[in-house]
Coordinates of C-alpha atoms in Angstrom, one line a residue:
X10 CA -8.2 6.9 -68.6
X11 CA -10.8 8.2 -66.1
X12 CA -11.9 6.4 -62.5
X13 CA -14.7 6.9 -60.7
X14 CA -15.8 5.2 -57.6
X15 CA -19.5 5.1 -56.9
X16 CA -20.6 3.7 -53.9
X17 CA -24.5 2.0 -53.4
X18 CA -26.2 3.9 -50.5
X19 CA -29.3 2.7 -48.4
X20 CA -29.5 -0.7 -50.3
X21 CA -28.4 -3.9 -50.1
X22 CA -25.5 -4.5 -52.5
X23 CA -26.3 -8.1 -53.2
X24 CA -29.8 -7.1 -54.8
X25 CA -27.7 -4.9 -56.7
X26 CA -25.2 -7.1 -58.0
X27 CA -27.2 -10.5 -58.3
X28 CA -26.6 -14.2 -57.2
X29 CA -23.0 -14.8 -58.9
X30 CA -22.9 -11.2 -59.8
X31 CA -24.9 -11.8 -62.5
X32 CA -26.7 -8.5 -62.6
X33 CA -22.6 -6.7 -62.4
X34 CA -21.6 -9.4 -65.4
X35 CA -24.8 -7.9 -67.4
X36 CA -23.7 -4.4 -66.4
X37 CA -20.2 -4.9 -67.8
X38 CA -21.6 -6.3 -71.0
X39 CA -23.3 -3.4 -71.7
X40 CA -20.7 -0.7 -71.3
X41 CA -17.9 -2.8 -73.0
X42 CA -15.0 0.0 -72.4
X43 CA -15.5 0.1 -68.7
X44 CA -13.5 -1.8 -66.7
X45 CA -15.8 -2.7 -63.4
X46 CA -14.4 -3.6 -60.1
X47 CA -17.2 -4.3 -57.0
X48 CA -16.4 -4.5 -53.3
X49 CA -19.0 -4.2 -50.4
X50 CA -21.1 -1.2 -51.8
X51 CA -18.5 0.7 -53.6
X52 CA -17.6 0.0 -57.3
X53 CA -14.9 1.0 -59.4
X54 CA -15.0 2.2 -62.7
X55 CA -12.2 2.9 -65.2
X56 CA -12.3 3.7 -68.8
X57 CA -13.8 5.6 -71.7
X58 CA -15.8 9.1 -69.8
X59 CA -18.8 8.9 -71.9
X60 CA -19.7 5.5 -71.4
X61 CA -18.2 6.1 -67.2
X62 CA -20.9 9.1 -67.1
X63 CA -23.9 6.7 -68.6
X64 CA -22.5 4.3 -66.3
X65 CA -23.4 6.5 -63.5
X66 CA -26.5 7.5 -64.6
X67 CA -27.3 3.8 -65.1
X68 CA -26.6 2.8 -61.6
X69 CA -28.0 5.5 -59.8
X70 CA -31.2 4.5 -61.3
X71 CA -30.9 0.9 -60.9
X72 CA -30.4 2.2 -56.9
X73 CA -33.1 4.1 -56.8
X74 CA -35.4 1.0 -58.2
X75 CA -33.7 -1.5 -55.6
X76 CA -34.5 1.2 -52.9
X77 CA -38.5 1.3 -54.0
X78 CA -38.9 -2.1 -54.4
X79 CA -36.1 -4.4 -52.5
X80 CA -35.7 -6.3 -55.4
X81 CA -33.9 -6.1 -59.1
X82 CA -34.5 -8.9 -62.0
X83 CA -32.4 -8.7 -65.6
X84 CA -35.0 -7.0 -67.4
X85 CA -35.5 -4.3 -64.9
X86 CA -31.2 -3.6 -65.9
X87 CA -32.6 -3.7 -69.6
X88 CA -35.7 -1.4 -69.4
X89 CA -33.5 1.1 -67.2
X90 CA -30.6 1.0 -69.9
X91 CA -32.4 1.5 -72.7
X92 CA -34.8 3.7 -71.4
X93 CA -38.2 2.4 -71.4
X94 CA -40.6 3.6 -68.8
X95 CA -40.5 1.9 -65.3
X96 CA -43.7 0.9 -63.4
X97 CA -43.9 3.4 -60.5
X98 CA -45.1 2.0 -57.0
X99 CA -49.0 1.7 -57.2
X100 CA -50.7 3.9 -54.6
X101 CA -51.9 1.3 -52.5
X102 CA -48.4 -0.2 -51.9
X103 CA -46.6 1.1 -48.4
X104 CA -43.4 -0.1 -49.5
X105 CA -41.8 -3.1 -50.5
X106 CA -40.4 -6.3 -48.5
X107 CA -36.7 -7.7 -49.2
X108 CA -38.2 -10.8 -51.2
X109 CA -40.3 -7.5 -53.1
X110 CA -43.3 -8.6 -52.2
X111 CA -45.8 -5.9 -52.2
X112 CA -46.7 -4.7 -48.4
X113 CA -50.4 -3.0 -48.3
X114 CA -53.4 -3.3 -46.8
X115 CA -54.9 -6.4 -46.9
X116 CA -58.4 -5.6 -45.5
X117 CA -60.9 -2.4 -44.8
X118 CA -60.0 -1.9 -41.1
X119 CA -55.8 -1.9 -42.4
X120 CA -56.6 0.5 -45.0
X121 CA -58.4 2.8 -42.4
X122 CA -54.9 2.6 -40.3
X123 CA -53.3 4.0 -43.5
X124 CA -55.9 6.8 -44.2
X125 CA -55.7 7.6 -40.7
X126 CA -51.8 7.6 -40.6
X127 CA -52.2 10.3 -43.9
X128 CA -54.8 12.8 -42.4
X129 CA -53.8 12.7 -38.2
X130 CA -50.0 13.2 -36.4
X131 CA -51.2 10.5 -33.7
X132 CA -52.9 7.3 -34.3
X133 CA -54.6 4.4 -32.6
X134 CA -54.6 1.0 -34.0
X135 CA -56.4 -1.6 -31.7
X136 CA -57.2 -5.2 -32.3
X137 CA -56.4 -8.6 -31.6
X138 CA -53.3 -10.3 -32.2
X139 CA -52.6 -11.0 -36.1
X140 CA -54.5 -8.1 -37.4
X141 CA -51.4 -6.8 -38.7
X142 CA -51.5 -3.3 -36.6
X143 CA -47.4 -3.3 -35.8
X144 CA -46.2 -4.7 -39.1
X145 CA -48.3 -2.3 -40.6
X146 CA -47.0 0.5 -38.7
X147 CA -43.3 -0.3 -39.2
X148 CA -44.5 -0.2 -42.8
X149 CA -45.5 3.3 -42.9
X150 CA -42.4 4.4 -41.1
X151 CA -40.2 2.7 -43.1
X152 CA -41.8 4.9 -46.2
X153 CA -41.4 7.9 -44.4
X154 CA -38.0 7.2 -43.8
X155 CA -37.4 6.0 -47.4
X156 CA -39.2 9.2 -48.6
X157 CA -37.2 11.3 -46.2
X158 CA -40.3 12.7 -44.4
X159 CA -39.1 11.2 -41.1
X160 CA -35.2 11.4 -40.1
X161 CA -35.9 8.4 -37.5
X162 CA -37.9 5.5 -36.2
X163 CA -38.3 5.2 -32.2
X164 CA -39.6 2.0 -31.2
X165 CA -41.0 1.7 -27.5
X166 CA -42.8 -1.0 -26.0
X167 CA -44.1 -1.7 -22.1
X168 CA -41.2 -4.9 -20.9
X169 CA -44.0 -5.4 -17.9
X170 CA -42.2 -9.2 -17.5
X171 CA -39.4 -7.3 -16.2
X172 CA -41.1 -4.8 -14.1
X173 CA -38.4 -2.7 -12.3
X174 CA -35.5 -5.0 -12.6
X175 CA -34.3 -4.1 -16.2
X176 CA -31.5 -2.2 -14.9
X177 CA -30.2 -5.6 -12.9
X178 CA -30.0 -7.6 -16.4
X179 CA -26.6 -7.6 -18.2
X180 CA -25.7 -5.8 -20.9
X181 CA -26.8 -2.1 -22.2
X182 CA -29.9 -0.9 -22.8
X183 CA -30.7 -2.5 -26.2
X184 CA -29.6 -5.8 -25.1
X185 CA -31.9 -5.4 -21.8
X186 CA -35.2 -4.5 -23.5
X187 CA -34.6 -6.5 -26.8
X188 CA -36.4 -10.1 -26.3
X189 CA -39.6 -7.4 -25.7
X190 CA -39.1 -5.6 -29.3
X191 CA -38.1 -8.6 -31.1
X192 CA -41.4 -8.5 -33.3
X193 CA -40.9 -5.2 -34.3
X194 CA -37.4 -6.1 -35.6
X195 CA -38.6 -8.8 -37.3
X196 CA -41.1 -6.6 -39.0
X197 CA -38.1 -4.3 -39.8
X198 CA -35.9 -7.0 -40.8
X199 CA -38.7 -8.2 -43.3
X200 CA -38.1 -4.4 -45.1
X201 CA -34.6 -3.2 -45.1
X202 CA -31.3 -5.3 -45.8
X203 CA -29.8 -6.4 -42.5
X204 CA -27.0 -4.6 -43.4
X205 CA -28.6 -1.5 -43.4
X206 CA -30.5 -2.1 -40.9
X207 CA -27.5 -2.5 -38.5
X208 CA -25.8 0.9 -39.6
X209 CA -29.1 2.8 -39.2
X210 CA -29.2 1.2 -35.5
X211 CA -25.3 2.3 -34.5
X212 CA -26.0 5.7 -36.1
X213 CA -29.1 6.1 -33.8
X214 CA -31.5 6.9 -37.0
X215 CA -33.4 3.8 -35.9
X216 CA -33.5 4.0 -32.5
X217 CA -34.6 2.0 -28.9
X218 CA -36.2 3.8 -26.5
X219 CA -37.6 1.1 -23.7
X220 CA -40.4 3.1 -22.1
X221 CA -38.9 3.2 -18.7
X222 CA -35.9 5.8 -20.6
X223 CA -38.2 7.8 -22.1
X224 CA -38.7 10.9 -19.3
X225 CA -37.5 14.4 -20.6
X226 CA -37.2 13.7 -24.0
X227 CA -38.7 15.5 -27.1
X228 CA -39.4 13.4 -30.0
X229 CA -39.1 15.6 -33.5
X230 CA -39.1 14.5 -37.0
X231 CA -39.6 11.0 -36.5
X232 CA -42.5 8.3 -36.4
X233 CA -42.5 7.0 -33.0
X234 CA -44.4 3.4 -32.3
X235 CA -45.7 2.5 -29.2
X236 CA -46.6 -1.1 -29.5
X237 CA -48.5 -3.1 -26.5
X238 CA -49.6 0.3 -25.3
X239 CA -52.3 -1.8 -23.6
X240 CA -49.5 -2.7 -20.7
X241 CA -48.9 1.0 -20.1
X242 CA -50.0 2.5 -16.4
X243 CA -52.1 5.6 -17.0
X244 CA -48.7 7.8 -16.3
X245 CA -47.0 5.4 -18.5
X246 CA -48.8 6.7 -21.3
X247 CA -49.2 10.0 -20.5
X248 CA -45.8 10.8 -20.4
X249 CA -44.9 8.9 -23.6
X250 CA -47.7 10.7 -25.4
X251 CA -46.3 14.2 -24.7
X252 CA -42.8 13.7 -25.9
X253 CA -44.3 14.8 -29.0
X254 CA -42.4 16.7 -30.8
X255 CA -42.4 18.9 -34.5
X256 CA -43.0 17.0 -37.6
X257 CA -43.8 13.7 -35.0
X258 CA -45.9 10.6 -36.4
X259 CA -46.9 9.1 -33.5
X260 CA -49.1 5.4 -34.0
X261 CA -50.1 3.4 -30.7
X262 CA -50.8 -0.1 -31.1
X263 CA -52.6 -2.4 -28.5
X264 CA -55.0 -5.7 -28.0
X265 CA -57.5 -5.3 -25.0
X266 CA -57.4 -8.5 -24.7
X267 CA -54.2 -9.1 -23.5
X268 CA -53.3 -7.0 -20.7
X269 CA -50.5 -8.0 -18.2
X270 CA -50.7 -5.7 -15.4
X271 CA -51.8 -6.5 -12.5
X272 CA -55.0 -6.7 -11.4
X273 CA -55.4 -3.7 -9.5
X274 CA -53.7 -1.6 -12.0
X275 CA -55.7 0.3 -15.2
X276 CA -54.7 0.2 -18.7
X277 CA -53.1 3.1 -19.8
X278 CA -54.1 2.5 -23.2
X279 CA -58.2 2.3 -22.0
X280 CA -57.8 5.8 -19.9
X281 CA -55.8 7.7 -23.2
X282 CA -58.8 6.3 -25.5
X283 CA -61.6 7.6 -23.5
X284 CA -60.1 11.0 -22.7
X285 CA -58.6 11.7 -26.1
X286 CA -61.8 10.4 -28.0
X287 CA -62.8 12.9 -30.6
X288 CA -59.8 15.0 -30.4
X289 CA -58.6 16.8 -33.5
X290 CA -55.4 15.4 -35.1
X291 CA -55.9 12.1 -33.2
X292 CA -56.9 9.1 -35.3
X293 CA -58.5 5.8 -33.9
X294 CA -58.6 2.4 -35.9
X295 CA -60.7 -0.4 -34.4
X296 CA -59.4 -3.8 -36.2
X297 CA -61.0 -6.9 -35.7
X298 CA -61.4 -10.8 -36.0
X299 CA -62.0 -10.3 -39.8
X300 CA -58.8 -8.3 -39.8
X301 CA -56.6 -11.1 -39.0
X302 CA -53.9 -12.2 -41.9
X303 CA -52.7 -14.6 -39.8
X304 CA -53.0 -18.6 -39.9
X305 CA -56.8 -19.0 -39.8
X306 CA -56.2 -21.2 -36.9
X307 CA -55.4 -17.6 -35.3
X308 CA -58.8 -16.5 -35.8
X309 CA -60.9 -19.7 -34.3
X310 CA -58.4 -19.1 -31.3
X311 CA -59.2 -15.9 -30.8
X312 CA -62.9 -16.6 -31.4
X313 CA -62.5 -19.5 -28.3
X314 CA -61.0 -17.3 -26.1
X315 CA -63.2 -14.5 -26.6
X316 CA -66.4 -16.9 -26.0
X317 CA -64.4 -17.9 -22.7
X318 CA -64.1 -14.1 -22.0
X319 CA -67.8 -14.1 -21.7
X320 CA -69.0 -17.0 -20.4
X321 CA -66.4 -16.3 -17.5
X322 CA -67.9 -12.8 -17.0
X323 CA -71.4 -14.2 -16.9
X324 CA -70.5 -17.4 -14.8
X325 CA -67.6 -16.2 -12.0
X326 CA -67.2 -19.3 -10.7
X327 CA -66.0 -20.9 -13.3
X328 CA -62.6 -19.0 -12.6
X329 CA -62.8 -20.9 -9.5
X330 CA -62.5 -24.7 -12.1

């Protein structure tokens, strides 16, 4: 009697085995002379060789379709067993979310942001909030590190709340600059299985890089995001943008409209865009209100606050009320 032990890589073992295990019960009714054993992501196998090596066939490609799509239904098993052609990922999908909902651009201005991400190593994406420039970003990151293009994802974002005192709050770096990344975990959280998710962290392939860290490093084979880019000092955003390294994505996101330095201070993110304007390699998306795939509520805010914007620039004293 052979055994084999074959253990589920980069997905999430649940979507592999179903609710109840159903999608493992289907599996052992179709290979009747196996005997199938699951724990975590490693399963067992035990019995007749042929059926154990179309066994392993079976379940590398069932894998490989929970890794494309985050998601596995009982006649997905079917089609793969008996062999019928699978429906490949249409090209306008980036990848898929863990409910398998298809994650692509919703509007003109997000499917710029994806041209611009295929034909330039450094990109641009500005707009208000809810356009959907960071959770598009961690999107095409999360396809290059699905399609092995990228080794890593570095996340980097501006904590200008905390200023200089960072390195007086408790805990290590992670914990220090996390309540300032939280929405781009939640973006990443919304595409690979928490599980997952947390062993790409400890083994540094997703990694934390607060800005303030970021001196002296070179950044190679990754996609680096740099979201809020707008709270960057000039130097801030200088040095961030030549830690480029080889075979580097680099995508910048930010919203003029919501910068929190000080007064006195210029945006990093306004200098970069006038002095790298028209550069070769360097892409620049422009989103606006009609890119917003937020509540509409989100865009009659937006529109309120941007008709304050003006009327305060053409009436000062209003300030003053």
């Amino acid at each position: 009697m052979t055994e084999k032990h074959i253990v589920l890589e980069d997905i999430d073992p649940v979507t592999f085995y179903g609710v109840g295990n159903v999608h493992l019960q289907m599996l052992r009714s179709l290979y009747p002379k196996l005997r199938v054993v699951a724990r975590d992501n490693v399963i067992r196998v035990l019995g007749d060789e042929e059926q154990m090596a179309a066994f392993e066939e079976t379940t590398e490609k069932i894998r490989q379709h929970v890794l494309r799509f985050n998601a596995l239904k009982d006649e997905d098993i079917l089609d793969i067993v008996k062999g019928r052609k699978r429906d490949e990922v249409p090209d306008d999908v980036v990848c898929y979310s863990m409910s398998g909902r298809a994650i692509k651009a919703r509007t003109k201005n997000q499917q710029r942001l994806i041209e611009a991400y295929d034909q330039n190593d450094m990109i641009f994406a500005v707009g208000p909030a809810g356009t959907g420039k960071t959770y598009l970003s961690i999107a095409l990151a999360v396809k290059a590190l699905k399609e092995k293009t990228a080794k890593k994802i570095i996340l980097s974002r501006p904590a200008v709340e905390a200023g200089e005192k960072l390195g007086f709050l408790p805990g290590d770096m992670k914990d220090k600059i996390d309540p300032y990344l939280q929405p781009l975990y939640d973006a990443l959280e919304d595409m690979l299985p928490q599980v997952k998710l947390q062993d790409m962290m400890e083994k540094h392939v997703i990694q934390i890089a607060p800005l303030a860290f970021m001196r002296g490093r070179t950044l190679s084979d990754a996609v680096v995001i740099l979201d809020e880019a707008q709270n960057t000092t000039p130097a801030q955003i200088r040095m961030f943008l030549t830690r480029m390294g080889w075979n580097t994505k680099m995508i910048i996101t930010g919203d003029m409209t919501q910068i929190d330095l000080p007064r006195s201070t210029k945006s990093g993110l306004i200098e970069a865009l006038h002095i790298l304007n028209n550069i070769e390699g360097i892409g620049v998306v422009n989103l606006d209100r009609s890119d917003i795939v937020r509540h509409k509520l989100v865009t009659r805010i937006v529109n309120a606050y941007e008709a304050f914007d003006k009327e305060r620039e053409e009436y000062p004293e209003i300030e003053n009320k």
